[in-house]
Coordinates of C-alpha atoms in Angstrom, one line a residue:
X368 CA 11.7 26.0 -4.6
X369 CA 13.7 23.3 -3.4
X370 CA 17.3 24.0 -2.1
X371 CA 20.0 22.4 -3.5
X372 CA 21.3 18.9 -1.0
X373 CA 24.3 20.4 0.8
X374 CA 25.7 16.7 0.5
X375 CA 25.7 14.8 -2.9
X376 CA 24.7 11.5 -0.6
X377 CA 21.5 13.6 -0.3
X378 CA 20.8 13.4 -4.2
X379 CA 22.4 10.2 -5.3
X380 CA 20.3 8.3 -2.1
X381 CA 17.1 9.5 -3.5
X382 CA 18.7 8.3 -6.8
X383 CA 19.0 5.0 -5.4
X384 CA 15.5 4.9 -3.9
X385 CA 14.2 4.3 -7.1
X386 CA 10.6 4.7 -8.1
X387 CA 7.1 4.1 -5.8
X388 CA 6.0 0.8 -7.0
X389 CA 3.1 -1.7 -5.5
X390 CA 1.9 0.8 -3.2
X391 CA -1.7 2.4 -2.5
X392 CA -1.9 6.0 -4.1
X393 CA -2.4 7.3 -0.5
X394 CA 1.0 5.2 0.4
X395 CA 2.6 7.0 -2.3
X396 CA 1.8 10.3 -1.8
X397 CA 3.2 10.2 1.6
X398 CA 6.3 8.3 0.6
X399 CA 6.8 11.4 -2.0
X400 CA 6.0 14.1 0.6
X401 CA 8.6 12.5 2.7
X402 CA 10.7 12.9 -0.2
X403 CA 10.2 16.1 -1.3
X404 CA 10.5 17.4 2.6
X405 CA 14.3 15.5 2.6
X406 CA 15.4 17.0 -0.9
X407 CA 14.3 20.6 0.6
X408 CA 16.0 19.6 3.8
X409 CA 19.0 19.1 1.4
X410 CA 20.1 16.2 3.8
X411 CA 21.3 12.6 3.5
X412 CA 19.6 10.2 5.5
X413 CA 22.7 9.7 7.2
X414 CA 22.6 13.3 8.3
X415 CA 18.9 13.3 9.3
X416 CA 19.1 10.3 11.5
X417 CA 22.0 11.9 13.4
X418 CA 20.2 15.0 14.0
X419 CA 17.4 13.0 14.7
X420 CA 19.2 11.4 17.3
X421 CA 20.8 14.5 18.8
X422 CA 17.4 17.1 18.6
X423 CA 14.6 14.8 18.1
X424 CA 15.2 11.3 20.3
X425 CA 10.9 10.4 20.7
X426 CA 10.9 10.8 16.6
X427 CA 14.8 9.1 16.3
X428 CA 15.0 6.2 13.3
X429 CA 18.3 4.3 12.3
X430 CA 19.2 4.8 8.2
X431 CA 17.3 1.7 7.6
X432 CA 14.0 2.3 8.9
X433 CA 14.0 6.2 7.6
X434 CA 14.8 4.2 3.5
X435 CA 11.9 2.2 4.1
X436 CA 9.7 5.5 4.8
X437 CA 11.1 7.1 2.3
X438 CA 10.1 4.3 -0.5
X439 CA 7.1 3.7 1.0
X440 CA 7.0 -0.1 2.3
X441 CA 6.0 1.4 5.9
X442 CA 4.5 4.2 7.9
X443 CA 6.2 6.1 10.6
X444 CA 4.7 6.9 13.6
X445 CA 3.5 10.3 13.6
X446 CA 6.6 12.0 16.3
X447 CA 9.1 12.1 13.3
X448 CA 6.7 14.1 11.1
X449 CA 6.7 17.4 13.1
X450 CA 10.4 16.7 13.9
X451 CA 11.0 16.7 10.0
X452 CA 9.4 20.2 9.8
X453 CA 11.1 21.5 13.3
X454 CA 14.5 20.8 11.5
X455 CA 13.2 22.1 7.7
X456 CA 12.4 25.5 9.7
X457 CA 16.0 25.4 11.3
X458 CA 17.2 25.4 7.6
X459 CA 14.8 27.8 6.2
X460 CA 10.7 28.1 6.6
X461 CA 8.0 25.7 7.2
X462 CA 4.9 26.6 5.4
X463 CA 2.0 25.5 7.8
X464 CA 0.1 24.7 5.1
X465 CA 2.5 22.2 4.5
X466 CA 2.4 20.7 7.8
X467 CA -1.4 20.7 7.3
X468 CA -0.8 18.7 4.4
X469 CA 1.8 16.2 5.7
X470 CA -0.2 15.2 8.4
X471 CA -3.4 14.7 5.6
X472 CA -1.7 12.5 3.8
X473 CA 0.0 10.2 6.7
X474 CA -3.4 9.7 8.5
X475 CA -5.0 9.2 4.7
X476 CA -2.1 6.4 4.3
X477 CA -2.9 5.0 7.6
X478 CA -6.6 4.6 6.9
X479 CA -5.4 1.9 4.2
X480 CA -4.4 -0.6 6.9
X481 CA -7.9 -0.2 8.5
X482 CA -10.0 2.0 10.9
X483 CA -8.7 0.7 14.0
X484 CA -5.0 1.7 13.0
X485 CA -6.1 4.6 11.8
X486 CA -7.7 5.6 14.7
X487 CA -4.4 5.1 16.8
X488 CA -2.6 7.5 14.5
X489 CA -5.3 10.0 14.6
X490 CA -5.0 10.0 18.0
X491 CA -1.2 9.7 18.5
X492 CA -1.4 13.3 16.1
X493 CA -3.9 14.8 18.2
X494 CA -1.4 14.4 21.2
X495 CA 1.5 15.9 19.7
X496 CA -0.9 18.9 18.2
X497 CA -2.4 19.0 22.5
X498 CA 1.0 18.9 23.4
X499 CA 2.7 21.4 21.5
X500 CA 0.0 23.6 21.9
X501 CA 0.3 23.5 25.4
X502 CA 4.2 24.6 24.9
X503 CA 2.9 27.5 23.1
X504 CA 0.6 28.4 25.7
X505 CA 2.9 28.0 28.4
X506 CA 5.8 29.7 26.5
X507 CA 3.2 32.8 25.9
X508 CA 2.6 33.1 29.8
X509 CA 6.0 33.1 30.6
X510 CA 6.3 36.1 27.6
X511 CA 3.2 37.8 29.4
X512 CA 4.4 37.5 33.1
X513 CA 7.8 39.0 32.1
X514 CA 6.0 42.3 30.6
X515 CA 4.3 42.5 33.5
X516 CA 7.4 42.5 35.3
X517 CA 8.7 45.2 33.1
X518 CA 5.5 47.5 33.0
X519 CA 5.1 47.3 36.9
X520 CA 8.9 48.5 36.9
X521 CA 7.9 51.2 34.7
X522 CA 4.4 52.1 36.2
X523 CA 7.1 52.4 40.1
X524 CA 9.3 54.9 37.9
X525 CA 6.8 56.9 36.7
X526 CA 5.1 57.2 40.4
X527 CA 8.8 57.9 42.2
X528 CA 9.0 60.6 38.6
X529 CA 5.9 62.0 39.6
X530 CA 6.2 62.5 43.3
X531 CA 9.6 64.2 42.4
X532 CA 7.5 66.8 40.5
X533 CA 5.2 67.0 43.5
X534 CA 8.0 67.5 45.1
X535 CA 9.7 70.3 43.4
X536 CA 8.7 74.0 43.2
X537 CA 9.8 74.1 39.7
X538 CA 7.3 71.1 38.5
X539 CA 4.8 72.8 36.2
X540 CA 1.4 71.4 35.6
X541 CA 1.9 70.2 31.9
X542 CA 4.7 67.9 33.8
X543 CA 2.2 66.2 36.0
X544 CA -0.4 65.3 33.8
X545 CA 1.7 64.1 31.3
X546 CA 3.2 61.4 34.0
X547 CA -0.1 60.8 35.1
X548 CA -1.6 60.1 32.0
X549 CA 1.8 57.7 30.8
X550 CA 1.0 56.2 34.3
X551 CA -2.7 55.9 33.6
X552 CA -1.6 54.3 30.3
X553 CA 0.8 51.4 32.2
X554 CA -1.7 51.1 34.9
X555 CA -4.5 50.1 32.3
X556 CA -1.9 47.8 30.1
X557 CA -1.1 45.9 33.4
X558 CA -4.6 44.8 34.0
X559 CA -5.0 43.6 30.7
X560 CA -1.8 41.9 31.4
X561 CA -3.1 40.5 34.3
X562 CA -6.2 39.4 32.4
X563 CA -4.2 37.9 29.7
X564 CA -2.2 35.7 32.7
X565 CA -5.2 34.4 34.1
X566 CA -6.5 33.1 30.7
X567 CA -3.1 31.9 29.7
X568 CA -3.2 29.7 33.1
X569 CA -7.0 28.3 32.9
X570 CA -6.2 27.6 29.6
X571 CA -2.8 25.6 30.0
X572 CA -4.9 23.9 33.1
X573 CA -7.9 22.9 30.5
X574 CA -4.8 21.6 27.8
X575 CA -3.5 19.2 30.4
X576 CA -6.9 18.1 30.8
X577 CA -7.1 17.5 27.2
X578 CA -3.8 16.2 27.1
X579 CA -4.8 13.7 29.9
X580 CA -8.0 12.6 28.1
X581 CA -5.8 12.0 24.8
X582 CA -3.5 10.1 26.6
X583 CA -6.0 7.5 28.1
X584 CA -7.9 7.5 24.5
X585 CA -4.3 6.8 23.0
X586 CA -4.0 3.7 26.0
X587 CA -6.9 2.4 25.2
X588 CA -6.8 2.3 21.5
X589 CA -3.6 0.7 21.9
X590 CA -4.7 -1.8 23.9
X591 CA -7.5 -2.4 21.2
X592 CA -4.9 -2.9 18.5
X593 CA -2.6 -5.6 20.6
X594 CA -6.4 -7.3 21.1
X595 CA -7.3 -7.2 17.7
X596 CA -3.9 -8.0 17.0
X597 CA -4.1 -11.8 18.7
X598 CA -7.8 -12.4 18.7
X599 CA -9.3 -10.6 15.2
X600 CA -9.6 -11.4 11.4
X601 CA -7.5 -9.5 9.0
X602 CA -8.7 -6.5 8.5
X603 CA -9.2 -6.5 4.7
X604 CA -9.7 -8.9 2.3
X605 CA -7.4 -7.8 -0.2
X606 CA -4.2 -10.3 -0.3
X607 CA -2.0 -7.2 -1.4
X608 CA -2.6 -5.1 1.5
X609 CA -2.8 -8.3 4.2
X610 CA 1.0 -8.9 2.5
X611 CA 2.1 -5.9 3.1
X612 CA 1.0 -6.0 6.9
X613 CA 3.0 -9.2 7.3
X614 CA 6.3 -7.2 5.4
X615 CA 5.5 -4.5 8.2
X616 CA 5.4 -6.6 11.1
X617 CA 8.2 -8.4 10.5
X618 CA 10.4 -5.1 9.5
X619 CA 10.1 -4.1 13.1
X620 CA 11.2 -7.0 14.4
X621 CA 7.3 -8.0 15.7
X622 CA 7.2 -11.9 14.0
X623 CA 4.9 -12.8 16.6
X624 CA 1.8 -10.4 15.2
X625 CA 3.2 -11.3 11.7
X626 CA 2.6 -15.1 12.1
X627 CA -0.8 -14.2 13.7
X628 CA -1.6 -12.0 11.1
X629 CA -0.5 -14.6 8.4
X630 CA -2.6 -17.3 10.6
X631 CA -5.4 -15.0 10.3
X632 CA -5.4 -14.6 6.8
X633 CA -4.8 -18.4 6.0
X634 CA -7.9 -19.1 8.2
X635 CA -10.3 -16.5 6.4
X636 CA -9.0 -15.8 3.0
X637 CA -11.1 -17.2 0.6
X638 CA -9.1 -20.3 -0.9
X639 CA -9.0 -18.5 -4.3
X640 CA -7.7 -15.4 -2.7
X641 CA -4.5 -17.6 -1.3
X642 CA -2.5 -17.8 -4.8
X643 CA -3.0 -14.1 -4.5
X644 CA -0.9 -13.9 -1.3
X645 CA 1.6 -15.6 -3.0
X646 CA 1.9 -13.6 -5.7
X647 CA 1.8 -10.8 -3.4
X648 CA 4.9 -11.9 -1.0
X649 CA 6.9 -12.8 -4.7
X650 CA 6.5 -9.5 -6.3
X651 CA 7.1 -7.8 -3.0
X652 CA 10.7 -10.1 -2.8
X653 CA 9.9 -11.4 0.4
X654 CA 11.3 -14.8 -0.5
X655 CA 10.6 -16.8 3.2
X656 CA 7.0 -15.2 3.3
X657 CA 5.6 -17.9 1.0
X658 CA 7.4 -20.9 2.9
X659 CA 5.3 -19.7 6.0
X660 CA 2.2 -19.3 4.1
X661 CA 2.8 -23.4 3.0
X662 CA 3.0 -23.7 6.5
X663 CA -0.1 -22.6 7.9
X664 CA -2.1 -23.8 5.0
X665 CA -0.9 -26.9 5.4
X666 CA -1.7 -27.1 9.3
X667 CA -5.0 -25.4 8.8
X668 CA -6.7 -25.4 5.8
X669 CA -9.2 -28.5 5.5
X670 CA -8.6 -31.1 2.9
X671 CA -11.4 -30.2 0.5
X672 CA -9.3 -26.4 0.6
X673 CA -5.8 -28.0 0.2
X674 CA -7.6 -30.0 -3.0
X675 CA -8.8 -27.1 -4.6
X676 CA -5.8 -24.5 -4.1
X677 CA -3.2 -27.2 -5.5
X678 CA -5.5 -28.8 -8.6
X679 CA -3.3 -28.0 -11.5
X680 CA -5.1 -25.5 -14.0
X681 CA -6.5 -26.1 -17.5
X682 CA -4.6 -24.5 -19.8
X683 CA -6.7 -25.2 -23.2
X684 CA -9.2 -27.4 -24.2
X685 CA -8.4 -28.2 -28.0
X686 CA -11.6 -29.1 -30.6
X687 CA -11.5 -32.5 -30.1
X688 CA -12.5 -31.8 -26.3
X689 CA -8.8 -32.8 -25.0
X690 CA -7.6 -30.5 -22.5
X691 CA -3.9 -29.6 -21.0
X692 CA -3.1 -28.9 -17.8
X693 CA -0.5 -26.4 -16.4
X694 CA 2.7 -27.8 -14.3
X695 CA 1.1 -26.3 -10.8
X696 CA 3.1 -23.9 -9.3
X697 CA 6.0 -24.9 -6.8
X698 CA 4.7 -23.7 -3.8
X699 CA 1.3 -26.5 -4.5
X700 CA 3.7 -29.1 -3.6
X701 CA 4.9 -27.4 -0.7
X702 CA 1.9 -27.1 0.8
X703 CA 0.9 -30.5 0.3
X704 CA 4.1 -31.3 1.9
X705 CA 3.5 -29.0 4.9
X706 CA 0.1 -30.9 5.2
X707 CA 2.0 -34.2 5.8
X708 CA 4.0 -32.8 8.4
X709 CA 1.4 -30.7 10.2
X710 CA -2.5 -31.4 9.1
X711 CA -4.5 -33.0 11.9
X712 CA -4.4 -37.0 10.8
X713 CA -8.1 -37.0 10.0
X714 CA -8.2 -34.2 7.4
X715 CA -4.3 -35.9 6.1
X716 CA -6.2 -39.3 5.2
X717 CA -9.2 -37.2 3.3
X718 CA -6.9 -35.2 1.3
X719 CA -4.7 -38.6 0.7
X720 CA -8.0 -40.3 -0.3
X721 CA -8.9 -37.3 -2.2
X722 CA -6.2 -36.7 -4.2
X723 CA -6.8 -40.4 -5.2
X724 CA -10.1 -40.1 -6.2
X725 CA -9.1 -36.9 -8.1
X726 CA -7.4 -39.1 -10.3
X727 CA -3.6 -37.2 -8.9
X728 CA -2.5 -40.2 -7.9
X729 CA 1.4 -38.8 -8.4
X730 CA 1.0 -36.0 -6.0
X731 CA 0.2 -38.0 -3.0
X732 CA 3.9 -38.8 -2.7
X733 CA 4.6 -35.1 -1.5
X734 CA 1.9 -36.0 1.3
X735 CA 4.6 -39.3 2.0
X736 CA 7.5 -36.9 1.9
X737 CA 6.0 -34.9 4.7
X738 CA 4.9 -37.6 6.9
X739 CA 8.3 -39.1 7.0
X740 CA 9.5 -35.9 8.4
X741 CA 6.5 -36.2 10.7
X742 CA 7.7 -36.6 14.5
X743 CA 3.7 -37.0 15.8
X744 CA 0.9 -39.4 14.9
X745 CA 2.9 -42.1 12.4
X746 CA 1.5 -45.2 14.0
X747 CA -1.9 -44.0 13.6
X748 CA -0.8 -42.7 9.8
X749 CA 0.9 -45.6 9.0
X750 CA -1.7 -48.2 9.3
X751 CA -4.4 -46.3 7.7
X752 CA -5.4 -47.8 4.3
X753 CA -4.1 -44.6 2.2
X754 CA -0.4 -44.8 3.6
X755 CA -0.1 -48.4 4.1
X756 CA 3.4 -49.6 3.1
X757 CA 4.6 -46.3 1.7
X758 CA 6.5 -44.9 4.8
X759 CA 9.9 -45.2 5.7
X760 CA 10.7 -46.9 9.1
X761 CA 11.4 -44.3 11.5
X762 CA 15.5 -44.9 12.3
X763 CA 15.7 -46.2 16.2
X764 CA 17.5 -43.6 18.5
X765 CA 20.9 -44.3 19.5
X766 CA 21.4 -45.8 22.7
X767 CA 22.6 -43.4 25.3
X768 CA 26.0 -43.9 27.1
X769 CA 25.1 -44.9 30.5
X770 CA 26.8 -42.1 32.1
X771 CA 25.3 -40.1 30.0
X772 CA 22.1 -40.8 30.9
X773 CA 23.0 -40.3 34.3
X774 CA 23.9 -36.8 33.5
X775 CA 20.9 -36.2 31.7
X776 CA 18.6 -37.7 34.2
X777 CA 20.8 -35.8 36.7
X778 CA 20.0 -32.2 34.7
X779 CA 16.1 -32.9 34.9
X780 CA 15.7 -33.3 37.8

């Protein structure tokens, strides 16, 4: 049974995390374990960072990262699970079964993001198990090597107890074999002692070894991931998950593999996939996501794409054969506006001429309003047959003070 939260922040903050929503059922069975752990623990999250911080600095999280755990948006790395349980048997008892299960269900969650991630949490687990097992071990030694210290002090008390009765005319003969049995006894309890010692210490030398092997397994996987990272495709398919990557990335602070990753998908995504991603970022409420997705479509998808994704939909088609067409959707004319600032000027003049020949003859002046914010490439642009006459002329620089320009010169060189 769960104990009551020794602080009502503990209770009204899980309150105010609200319910699991837009997550993978293996997302949101960690998120609630994580919960359920922190309402046993009785704890705001507050309190749990500071201990954190205090007991636990490898597995230490601010407030904000430990909410975004706790309502599933992001994974943690695998050091603040057995830290959770470390402090949960402080306050009272940590079922192992339920550490069995925690660390089910994080390496299940991880597996959602793809086999390469999940391989780096696997292994990052498998450290910490080596690792504390070798504390064990090493703990146990110590346990052993301090009864042998004890028994060889008894086994010397017994032999100076028995040469006293050697020693005296009163010692009888039920005296001596009753210290040389108790001193048969220690003697016998010593070697297995000594026995136990010798495994304990081949052991903690073969743990290392595993340890050591785990470690290089971890490096390498890593080093995988920061490949795959800048070189490979998205992992999945699925615009959801791909969004919620992104939304990971960029929550610790890592925009560069977010923009990548966003780059990736733009490149690969099948173009009916794309209004998925936006949908994705909106119900996610990750407003500048889709203002970088304009982006990248617009400097990479190829015109035929950029035609298709921004065609305005058919809503109906009435008896009479007439049809009605939706508004399209506001981020269409962003991207064609990201096109004219950033598309290569070949695949800009297709999709100009296509959007002509489409009969869209209105949209081609969110291609002009891109172009005029265009910095490279408006000579060329300009004097094409599609843009002839409908750009403004670029404003000439100020001239520079001569001073100035002294200065300036003076700072290049």
């Amino acid at each position: 049974m769960s104990e009551q939260p020794s602080s009502p922040n503990g209770a009204q903050s899980l309150q105010r995390l609200g319910a699991l929503k837009g997550l993978s059922p293996e997302e949101a069975a960690f998120a609630q374990h994580l919960r359920d752990l922190r309402e046993d623990l009785g704890m705001s999250s507050k309190e749990i960072v500071t201990w954190l911080k205090e007991n636990e600095p490898d597995a230490a999280v601010d407030a904000s990262r430990l909410s975004r755990f706790l309502s599933g948006a992001d994974l943690p790395q695998p050091p603040l699970l057995p830290a959770l349980y470390r402090l949960l048997a402080e306050r009272g008892a940590a079922d192992p079964e339920r550490v069995r299960e925690g660390w089910n269900r994080l390496y299940t969650a991880a597996q959602t993001k793809g086999p390469l991630i999940a391989r780096g949490y696997k292994e990052q687990a498998l450290r910490i198990a080596l690792e504390e097992e070798r504390v064990r071990t090493a703990q146990e030694l110590a346990g052993l090597r301090e009864e042998i210290t004890r028994e060889r002090e008894h086994r010397e008390r017994l032999e100076g107890s028995l040469s006293e009765v050697f020693d005296r005319p009163s010692g009888t003969h039920e005296q001596v074999r009753d210290l040389e049995e108790e001193l048969e006894g220690v003697t016998l309890r010593i070697e297995e002692l000594e026995d136990l010692v010798r495994q304990h210490e081949a052991l903690l030398r073969l743990q290392r070894s595993d340890a050591e092997r785990a470690g290089q397994a971890l490096r390498e996987t890593s080093a995988e991931i920061e490949a795959w990272r800048g070189t490979a495709t998205p992992w999945t398919d699925d615009p959801e998950a791909i969004a919620r990557a992104v939304a990971a990335f960029r929550d610790e602070g890592e925009d560069e593999q977010a923009d990548r990753l966003l780059g990736l998908a733009v490149r690969d995504l099948p173009v009916a996939a794309l209004p998925e991603l936006y949908e994705a970022f909106r119900s996610m409420n990750r407003p500048l996501e889709p203002d970088r997705l304009s982006r990248s479509i617009g400097a990479q998808r190829k015109a035929k794409d950029i035609i298709r994704l921004t065609a305005p939909a058919v809503r109906a088609t009435s008896p009479d054969g007439e049809s009605s067409l939706e508004p399209p959707a506001r981020w269409a004319q962003e991207v064609l506006v990201e096109a004219g600032i950033r598309a290569p000027v070949r695949e800009l003049i297709l999709l100009a001429r296509l959007l002509g020949e489409n009969g869209r003859f209105d949209e081609k002046q969110h291609l002009v309003e891109g172009v005029n914010a265009r910095t490279a490439d408006r000579v060329e642009i300009a004097t094409s047959a599609e843009f002839r006459g409908l750009l403004t002329q670029s404003r000439p620089k100020p001239p520079v003070p001569e001073e100035e320009s002294s200065k300036r010169r003076w700072f290049r060189t």
